[in-house]
Short mmCIF file of C-alpha atoms in Angstrom, two decimals:
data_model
loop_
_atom_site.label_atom_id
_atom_site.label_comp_id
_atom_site.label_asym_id
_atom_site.label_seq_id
_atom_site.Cartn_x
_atom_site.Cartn_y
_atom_site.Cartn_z
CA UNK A 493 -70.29 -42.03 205.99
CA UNK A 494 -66.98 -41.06 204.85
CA UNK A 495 -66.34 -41.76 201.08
CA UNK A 496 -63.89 -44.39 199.84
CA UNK A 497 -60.13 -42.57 200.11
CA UNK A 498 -60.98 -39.22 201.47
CA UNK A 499 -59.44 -39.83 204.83
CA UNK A 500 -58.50 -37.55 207.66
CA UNK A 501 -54.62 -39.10 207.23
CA UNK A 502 -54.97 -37.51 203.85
CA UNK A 503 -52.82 -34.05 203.37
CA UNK A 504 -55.36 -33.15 200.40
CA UNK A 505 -59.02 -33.62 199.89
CA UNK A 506 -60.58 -36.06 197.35
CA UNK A 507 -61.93 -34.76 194.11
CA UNK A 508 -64.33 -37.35 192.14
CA UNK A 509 -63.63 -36.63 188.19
CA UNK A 510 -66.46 -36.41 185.52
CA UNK A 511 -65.67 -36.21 182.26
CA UNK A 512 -68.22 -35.39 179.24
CA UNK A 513 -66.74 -37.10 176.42
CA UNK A 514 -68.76 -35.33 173.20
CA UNK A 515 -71.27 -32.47 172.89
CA UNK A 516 -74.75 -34.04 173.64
CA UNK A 517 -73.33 -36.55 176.43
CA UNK A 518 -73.76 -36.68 180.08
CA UNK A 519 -70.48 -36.59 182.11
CA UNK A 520 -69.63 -39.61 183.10
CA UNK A 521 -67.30 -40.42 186.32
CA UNK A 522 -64.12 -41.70 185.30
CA UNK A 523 -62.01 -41.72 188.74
CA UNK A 524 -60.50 -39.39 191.33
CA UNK A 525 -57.54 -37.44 192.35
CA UNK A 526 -56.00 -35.51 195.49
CA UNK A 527 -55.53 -32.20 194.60
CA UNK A 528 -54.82 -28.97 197.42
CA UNK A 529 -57.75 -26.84 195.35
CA UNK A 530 -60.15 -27.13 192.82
CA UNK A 531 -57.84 -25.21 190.16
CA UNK A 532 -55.52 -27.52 190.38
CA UNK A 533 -57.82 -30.67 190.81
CA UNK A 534 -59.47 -29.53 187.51
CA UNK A 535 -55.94 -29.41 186.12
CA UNK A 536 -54.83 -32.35 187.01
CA UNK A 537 -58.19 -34.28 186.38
CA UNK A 538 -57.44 -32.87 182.55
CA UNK A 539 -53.77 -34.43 182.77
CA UNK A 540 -54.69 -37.68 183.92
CA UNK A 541 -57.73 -38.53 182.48
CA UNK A 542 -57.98 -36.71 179.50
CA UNK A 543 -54.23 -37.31 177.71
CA UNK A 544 -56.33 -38.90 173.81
CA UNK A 545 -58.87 -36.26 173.62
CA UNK A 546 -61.20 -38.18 176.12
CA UNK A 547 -63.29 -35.31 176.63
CA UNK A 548 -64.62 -31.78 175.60
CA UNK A 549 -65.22 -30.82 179.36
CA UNK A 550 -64.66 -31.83 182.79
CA UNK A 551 -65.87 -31.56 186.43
CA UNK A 552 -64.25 -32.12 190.10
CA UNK A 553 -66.28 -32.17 193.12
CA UNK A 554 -64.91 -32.88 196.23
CA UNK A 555 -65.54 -36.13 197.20
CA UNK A 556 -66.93 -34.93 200.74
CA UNK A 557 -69.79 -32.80 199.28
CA UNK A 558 -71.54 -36.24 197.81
CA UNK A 559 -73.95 -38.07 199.35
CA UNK A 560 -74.65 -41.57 198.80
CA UNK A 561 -77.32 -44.54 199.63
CA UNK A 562 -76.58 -46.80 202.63
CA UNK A 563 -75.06 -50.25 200.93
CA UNK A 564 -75.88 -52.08 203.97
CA UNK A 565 -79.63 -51.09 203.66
CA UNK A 566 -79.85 -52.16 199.76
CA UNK A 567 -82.84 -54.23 199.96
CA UNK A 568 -84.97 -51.07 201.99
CA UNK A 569 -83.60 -48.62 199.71
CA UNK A 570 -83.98 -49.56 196.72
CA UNK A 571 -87.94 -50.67 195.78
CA UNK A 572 -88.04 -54.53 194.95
CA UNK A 573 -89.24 -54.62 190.59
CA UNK A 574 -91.20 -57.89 191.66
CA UNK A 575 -94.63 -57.68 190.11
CA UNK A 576 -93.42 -54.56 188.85
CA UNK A 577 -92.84 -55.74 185.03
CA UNK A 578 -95.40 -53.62 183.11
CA UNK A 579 -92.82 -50.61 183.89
CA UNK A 580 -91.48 -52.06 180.75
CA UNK A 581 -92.59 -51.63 177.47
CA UNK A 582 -91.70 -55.42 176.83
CA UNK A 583 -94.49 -56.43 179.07
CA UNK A 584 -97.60 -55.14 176.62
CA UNK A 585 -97.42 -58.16 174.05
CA UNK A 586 -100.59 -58.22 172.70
CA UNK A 587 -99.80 -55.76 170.26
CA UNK A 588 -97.37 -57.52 168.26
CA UNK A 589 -97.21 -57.09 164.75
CA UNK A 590 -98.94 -53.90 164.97
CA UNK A 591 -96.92 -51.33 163.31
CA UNK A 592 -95.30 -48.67 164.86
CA UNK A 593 -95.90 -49.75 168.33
CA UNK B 1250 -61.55 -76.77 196.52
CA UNK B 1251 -63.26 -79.99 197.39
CA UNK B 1252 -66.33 -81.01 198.82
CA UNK B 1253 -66.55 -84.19 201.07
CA UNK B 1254 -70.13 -86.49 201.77
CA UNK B 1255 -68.81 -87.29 204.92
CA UNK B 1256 -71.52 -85.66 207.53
CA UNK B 1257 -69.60 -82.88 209.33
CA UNK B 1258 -69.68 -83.41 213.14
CA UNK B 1259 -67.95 -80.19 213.94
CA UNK B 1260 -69.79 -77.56 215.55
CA UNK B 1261 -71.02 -74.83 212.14
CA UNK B 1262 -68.29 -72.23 211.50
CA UNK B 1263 -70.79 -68.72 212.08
CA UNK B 1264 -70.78 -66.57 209.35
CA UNK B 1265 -71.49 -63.44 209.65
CA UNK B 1266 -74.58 -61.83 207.02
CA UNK B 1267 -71.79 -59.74 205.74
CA UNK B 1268 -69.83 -62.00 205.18
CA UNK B 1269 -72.04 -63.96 203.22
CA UNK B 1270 -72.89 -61.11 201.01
CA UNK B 1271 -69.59 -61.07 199.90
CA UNK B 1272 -68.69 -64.96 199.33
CA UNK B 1273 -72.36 -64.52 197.37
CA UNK B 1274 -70.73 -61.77 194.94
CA UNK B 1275 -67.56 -63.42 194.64
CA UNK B 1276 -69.23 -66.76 193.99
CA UNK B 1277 -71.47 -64.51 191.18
CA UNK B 1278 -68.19 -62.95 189.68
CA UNK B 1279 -70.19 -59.93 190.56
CA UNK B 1280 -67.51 -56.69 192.21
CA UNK B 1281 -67.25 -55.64 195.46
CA UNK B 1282 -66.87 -51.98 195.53
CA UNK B 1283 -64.92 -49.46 197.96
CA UNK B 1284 -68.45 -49.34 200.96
CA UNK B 1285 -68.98 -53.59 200.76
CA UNK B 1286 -67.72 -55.43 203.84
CA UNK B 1287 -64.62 -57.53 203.14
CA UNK B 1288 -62.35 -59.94 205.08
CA UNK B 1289 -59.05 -58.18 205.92
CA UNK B 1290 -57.65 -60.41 203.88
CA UNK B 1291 -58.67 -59.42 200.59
CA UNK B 1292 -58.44 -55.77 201.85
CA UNK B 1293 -54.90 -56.22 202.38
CA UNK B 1294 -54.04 -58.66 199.94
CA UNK B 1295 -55.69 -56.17 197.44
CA UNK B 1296 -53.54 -53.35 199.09
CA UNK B 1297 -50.21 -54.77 198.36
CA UNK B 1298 -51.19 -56.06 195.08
CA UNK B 1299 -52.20 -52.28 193.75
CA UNK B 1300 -49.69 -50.79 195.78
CA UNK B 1301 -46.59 -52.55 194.17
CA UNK B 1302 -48.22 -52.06 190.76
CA UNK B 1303 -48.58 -48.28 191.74
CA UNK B 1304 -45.02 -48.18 192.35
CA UNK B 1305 -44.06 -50.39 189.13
CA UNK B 1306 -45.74 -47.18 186.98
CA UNK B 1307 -43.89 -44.89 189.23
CA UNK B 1308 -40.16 -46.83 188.94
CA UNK B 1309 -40.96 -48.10 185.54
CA UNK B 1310 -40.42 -44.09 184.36
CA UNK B 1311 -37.07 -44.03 185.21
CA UNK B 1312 -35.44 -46.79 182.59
CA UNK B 1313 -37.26 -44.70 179.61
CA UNK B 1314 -37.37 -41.52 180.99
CA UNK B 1315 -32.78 -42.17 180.88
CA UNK B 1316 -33.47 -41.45 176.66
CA UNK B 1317 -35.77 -38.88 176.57
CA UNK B 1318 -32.86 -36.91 175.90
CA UNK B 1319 -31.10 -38.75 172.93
CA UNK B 1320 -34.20 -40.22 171.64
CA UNK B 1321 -32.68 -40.29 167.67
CA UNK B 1322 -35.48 -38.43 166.25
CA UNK B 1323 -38.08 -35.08 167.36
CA UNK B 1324 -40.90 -37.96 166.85
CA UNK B 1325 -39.28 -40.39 168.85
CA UNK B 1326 -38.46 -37.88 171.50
CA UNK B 1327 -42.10 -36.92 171.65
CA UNK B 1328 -43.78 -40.88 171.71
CA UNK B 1329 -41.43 -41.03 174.30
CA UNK B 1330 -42.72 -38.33 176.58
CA UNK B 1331 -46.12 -39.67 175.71
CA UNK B 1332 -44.95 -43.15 177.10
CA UNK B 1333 -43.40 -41.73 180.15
CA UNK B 1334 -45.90 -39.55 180.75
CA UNK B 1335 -48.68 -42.49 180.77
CA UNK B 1336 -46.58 -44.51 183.13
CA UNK B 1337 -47.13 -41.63 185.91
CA UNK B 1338 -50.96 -41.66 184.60
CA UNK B 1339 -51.19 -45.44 185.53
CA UNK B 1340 -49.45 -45.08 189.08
CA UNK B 1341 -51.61 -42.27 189.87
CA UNK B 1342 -54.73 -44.56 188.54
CA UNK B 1343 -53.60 -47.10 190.78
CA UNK B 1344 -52.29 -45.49 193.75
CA UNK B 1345 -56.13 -43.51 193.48
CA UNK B 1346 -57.70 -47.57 193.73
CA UNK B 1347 -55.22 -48.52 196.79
CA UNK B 1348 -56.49 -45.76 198.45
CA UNK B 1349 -60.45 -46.35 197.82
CA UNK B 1350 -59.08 -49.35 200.77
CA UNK B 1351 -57.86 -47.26 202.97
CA UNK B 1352 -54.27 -46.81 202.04
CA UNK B 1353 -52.94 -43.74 202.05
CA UNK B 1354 -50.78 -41.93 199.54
CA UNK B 1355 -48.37 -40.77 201.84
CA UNK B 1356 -47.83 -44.00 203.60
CA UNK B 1357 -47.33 -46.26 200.06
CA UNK B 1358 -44.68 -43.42 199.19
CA UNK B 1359 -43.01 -43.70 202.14
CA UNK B 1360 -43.06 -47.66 201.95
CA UNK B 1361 -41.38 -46.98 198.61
CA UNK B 1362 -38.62 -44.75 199.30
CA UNK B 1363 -38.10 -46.52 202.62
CA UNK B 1364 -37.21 -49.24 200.53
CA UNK B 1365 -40.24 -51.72 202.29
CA UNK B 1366 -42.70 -51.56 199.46
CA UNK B 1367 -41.75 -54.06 196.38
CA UNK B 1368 -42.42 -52.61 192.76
CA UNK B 1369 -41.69 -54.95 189.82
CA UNK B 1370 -37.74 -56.32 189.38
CA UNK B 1371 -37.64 -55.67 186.01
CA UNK B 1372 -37.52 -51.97 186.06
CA UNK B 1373 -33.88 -52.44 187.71
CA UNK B 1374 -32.25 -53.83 184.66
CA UNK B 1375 -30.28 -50.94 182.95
CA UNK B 1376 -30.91 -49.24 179.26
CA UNK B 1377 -27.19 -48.89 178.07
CA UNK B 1378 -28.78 -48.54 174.44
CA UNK B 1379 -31.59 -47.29 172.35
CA UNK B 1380 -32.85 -50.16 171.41
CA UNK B 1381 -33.66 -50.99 175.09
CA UNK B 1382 -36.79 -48.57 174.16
CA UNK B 1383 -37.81 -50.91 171.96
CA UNK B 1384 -36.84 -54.14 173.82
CA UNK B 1385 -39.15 -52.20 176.99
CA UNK B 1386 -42.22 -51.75 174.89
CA UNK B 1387 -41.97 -55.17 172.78
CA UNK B 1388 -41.17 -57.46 175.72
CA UNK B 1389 -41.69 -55.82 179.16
CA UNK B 1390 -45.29 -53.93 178.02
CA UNK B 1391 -46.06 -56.71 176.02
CA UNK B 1392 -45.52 -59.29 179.13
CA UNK B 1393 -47.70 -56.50 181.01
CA UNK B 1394 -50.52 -56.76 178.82
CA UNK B 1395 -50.62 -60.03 179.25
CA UNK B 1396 -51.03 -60.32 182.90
CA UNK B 1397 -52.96 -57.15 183.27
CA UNK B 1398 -55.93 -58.16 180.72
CA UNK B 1399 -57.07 -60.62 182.87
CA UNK B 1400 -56.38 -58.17 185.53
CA UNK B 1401 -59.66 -55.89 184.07
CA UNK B 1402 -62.15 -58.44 185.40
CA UNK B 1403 -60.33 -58.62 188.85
CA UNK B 1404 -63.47 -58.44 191.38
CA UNK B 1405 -62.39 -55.48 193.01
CA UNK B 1406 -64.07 -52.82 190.94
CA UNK B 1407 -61.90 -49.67 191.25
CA UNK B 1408 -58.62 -51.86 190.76
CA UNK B 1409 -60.64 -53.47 187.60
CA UNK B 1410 -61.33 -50.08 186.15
CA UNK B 1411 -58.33 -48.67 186.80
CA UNK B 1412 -57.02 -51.69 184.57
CA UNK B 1413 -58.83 -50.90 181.24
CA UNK B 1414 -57.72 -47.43 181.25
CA UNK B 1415 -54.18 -48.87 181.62
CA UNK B 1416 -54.76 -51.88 179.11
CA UNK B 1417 -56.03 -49.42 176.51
CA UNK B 1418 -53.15 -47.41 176.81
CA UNK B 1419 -50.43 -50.31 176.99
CA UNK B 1420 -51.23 -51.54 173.33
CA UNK B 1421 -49.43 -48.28 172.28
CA UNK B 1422 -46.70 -48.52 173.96
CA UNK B 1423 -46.47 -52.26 172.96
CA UNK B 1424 -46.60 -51.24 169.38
CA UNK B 1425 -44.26 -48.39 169.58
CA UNK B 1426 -41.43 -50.71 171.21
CA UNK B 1427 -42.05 -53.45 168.46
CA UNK B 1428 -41.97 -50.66 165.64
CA UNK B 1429 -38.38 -49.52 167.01
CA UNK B 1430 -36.96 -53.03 166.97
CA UNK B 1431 -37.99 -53.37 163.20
CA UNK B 1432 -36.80 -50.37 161.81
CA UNK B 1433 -33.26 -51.44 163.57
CA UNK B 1434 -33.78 -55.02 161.97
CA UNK B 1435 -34.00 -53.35 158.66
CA UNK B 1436 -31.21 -51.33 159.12
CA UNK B 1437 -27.52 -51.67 158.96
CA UNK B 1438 -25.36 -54.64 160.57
CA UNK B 1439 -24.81 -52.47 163.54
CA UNK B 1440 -28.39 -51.87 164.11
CA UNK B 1441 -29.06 -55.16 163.87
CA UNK B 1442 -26.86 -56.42 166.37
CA UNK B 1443 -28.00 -53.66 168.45
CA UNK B 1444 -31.77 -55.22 168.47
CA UNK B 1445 -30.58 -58.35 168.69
CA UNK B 1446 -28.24 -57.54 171.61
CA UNK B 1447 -31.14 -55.94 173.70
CA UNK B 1448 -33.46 -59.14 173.14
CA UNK B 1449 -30.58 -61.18 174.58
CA UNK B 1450 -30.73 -58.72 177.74
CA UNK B 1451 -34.42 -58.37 178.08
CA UNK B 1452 -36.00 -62.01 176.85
CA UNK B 1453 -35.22 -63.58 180.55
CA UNK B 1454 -35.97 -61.10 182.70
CA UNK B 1455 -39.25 -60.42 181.19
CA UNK B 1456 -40.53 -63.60 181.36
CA UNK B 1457 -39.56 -63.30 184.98
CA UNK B 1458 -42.17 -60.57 185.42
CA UNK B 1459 -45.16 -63.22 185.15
CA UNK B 1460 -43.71 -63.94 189.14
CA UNK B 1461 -42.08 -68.00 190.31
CA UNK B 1462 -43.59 -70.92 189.03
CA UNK B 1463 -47.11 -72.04 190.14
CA UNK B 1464 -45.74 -74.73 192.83
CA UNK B 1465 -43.46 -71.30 194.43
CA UNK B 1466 -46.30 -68.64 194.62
CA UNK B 1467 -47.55 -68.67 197.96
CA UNK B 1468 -50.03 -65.91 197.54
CA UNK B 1469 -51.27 -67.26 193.86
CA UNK B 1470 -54.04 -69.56 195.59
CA UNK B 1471 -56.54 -67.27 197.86
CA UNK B 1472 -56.08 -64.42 195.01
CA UNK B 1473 -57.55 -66.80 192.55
CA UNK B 1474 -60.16 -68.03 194.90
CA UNK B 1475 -60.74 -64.36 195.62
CA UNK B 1476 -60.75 -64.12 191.62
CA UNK B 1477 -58.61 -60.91 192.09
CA UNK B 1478 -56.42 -63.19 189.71
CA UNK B 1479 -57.79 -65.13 187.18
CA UNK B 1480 -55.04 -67.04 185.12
CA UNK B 1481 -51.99 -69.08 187.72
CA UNK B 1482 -48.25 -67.63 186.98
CA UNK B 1483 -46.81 -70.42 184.75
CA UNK B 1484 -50.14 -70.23 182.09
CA UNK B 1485 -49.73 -66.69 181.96
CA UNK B 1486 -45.92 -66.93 181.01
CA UNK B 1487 -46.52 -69.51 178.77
CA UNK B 1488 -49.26 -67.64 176.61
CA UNK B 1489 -46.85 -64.80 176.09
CA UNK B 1490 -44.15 -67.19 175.02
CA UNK B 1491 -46.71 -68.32 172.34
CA UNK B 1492 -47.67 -64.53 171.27
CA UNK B 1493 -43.91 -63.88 171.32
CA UNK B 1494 -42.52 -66.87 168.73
CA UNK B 1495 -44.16 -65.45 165.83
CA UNK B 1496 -43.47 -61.57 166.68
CA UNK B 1497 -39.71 -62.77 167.07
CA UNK B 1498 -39.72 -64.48 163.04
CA UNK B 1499 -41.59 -61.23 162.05
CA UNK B 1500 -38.54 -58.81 163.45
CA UNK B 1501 -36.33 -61.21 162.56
CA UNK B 1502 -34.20 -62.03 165.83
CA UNK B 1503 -33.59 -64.64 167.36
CA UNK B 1504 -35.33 -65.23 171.51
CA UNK B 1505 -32.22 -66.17 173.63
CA UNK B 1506 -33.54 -69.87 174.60
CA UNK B 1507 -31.37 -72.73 172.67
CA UNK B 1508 -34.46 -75.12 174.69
CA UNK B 1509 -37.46 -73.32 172.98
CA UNK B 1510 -39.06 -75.67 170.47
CA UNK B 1511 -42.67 -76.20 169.70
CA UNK B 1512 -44.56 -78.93 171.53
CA UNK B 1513 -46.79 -81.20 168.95
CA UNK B 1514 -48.39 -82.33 171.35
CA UNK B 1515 -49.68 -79.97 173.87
CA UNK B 1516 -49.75 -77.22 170.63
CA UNK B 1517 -47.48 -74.84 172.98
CA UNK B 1518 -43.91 -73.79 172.74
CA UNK B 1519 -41.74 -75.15 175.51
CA UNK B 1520 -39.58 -72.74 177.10
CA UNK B 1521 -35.68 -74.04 179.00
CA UNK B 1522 -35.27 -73.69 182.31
CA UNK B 1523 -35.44 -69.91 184.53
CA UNK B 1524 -32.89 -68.86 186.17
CA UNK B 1525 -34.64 -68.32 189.53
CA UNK B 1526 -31.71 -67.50 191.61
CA UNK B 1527 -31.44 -64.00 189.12
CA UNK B 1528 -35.09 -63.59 190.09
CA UNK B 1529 -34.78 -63.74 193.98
CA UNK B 1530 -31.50 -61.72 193.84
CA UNK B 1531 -32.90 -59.21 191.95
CA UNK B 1532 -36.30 -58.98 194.21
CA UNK B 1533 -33.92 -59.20 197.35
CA UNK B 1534 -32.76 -55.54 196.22
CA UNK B 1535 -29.25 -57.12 194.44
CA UNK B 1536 -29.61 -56.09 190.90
CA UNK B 1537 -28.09 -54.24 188.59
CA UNK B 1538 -29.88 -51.15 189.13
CA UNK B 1539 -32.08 -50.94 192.15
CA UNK B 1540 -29.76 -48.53 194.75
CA UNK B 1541 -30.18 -46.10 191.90
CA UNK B 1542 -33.94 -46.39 191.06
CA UNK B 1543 -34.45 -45.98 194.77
CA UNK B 1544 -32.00 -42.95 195.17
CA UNK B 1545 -33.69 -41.09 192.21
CA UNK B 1546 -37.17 -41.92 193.51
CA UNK B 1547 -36.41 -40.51 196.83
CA UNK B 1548 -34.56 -37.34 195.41
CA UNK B 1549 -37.25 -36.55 193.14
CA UNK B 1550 -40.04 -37.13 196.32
CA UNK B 1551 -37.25 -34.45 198.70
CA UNK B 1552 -37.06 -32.37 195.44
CA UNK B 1553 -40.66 -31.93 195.22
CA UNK B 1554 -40.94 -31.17 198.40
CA UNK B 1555 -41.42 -27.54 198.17
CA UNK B 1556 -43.69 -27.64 195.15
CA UNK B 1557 -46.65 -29.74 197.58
CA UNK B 1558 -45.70 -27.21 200.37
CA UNK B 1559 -46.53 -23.95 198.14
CA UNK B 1560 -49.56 -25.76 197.00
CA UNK B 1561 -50.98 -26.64 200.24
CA UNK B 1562 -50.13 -22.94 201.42
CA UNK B 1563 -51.95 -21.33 198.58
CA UNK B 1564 -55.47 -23.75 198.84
CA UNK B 1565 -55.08 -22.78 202.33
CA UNK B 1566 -54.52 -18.79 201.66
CA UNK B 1567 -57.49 -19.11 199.43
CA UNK B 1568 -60.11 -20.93 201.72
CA UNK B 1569 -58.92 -18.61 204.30
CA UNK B 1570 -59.47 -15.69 202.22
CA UNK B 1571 -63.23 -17.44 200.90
CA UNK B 1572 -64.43 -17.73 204.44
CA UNK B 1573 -63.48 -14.46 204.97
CA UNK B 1574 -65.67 -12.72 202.24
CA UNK B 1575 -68.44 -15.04 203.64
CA UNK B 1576 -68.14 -13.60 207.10
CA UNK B 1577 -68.52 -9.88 205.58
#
């Protein structure tokens, strides 16, 4: 499945941009870019997305090496959380008002 | 819009699963993102909507980018790179959510300098003074803020995101603009008139940017049922009018409308007549300035030519060169 604006009628390839905005944070994808190479997409990605000190570091990866779920298979995919509610913490209630539960 | 008790003899319109699924999210004010399935309506209606905002960024440089130059002060000079420099951000933010539709870059630039694609009419007015700067940021960013905010919860995703990065970044150049036009108010006569002079020259054509009046915006109807839009034309242009009163007493000049006056009743300052006939003029490619913005557009895209061509030859040089030390 080809990934949303990386087309064939595309002179350069698609680079999806991650940016890590603080020390002790995931990066977190903030857009994408064309760029000919990864120098210059990482370049770039610092230009445009990164102009008030949005980030101490950033990534590119070409938009072509990601793989993604099906959409269009959503409900097979992804497990139904039906009946599935003591995943949650929220669910064990009978030890309320006991501290430091 | 409405829904009738008759009983409905005609045979059911089929609709497709798909298709559903995305009346479902729209009716949720959920997004549809870049892989849903969507009528080629909203695909394309999306695409010309981005597109033409894309270009806006893109034109919009050139009006500011005329003072970078004599910008009266090193700080001034360097806000104004700043602005500039954001306004290329923003087209490149947008042109990056056109193509998540299948646009291409190359094909929206060459709709541009081709002269096909529209961008918005107010970026062919000319800047004969400095205090255009601050006439741009005060009225035209301002008058962009106020459509685009509304424009963040647009149910496309991309374009939606694409719009709080821009929003976030408009309030500065708002500010900036408003700033200039008060430090002319408090200076000398001259000055004064200056400010003054540019408001006369911008007031109109910004209000123009908010697009015709509700009962002359053909498109205005499936883009709010689509809830791409959120807020018709006319409401739009008359909550910036209402922002804009008060901003006007705190500079201290004067908006060029002998008909504004406040409205007891409805709470709301009403605004005179639009010229309309300046407004389709200037979109038919008959103002002051468009040949030129066009032009310089175009020579910048055959200027650059060379500088996409060495880049494209080098990634290529270099994957050449990769594969080959993967062979050995």
């Amino acid at each position: 499945m080809t990934t949303p604006g990386d087309s064939a009628a595309e002179i350069w390839p698609l680079w999806e941009v991650f940016v890590r905005s603080n020390r002790g944070l995931s990066h977190v994808h903030v857009g994408s870019l064309h760029a000919p190479d990864e120098t210059l997409a990482v370049r770039n990605a610092r230009d445009l997305y990164t102009r008030r000190s949005e980030g101490v570091s950033v990534w590119v990866v070409p938009a072509a090496a990601i793989t993604t779920s099906d959409p269009d298979a959503k409900g097979a995919f992804f497990e139904s959380p039906a009946g599935k509610n003591y995943r949650h913490a929220s669910y064990y209630s009978k030890s309320e008002g006991v501290k430091h539960l | 819009m409405t829904s009738t008790i008759t009983p409905d003899t005609s045979a059911p319109v089929a609709i497709s699963v798909e298709e559903q699924q995305f009346n479902d999210l729209i009716e949720a004010d959920s997004r549809i993102e870049p892989r849903d399935w969507m009528p080629e309506g909203y695909r394309k209606s999306l695409v010309r909507q981005i597109s033409q905002h894309a270009h806006s960024e893109i034109i919009g440089m050139q009006p500011e980018s005329n003072w970078i130059t004599r910008a009266p002060s090193l700080k001034r000079k360097a806000i104004l790179m700043a602005k500039v420099q954001d306004e290329a951000g923003h087209g490149l933010y947008l042109y990056s959510a056109a193509q998540t539709l299948g646009a291409t870059r190359d094909d929206m630039t060459d709709a541009l300098i081709a002269g096909k694609a529209r961008y918005s009419s107010i970026f062919n007015y000319p800047t004969p003074s400095w205090a255009d700067m601050g006439s741009i940021g005060w009225l035209v960013d301002g008058a962009a803020i106020c459509n685009q905010v509304p424009l963040c919860r647009a149910s496309y995703g991309p374009y939606g995101r694409a719009m709080v990065r821009i929003c976030k970044e408009e309030s500065f150049h708002q500010r900036q603009g408003f700033e200039i036009l008060l430090e002319l108010m408090q200076g000398t006569e001259e000055q004064r008139q200056m400010a003054q002079d540019s408001v006369n020259r911008w007031y109109w054509p910004a209000l123009m940017m908010f697009g015709p009046p509700d009962d002359d915006s053909p498109n205005s109807a499936q883009s709010m049922a689509w809830k791409i839009k959120r807020h018709s034309n006319d409401e739009l242009r008359q909550r910036f009018v209402n922002m804009l009163v008060p901003q006007a007493a705190v500079l201290g000049v004067t908006l060029p409308d002998p008909d504004l006056h406040f409205n007891e009743e409805t709470q709301q300052w009403d605004l005179g007549e639009i010229d309309w006939t300046e407004f389709h003029e200037v979109l038919a490619g008959r103002g002051p300035n468009n040949a030129q913005r066009l032009q310089r557009r175009r020579d910048a895209h055959d200027e650059g030519a060379w500088v996409r061509e060495a880049a494209a030859a080098y990634a290529h040089k270099q994957s050449a060169r990769t594969e080959e030390m993967a062979a050995k």
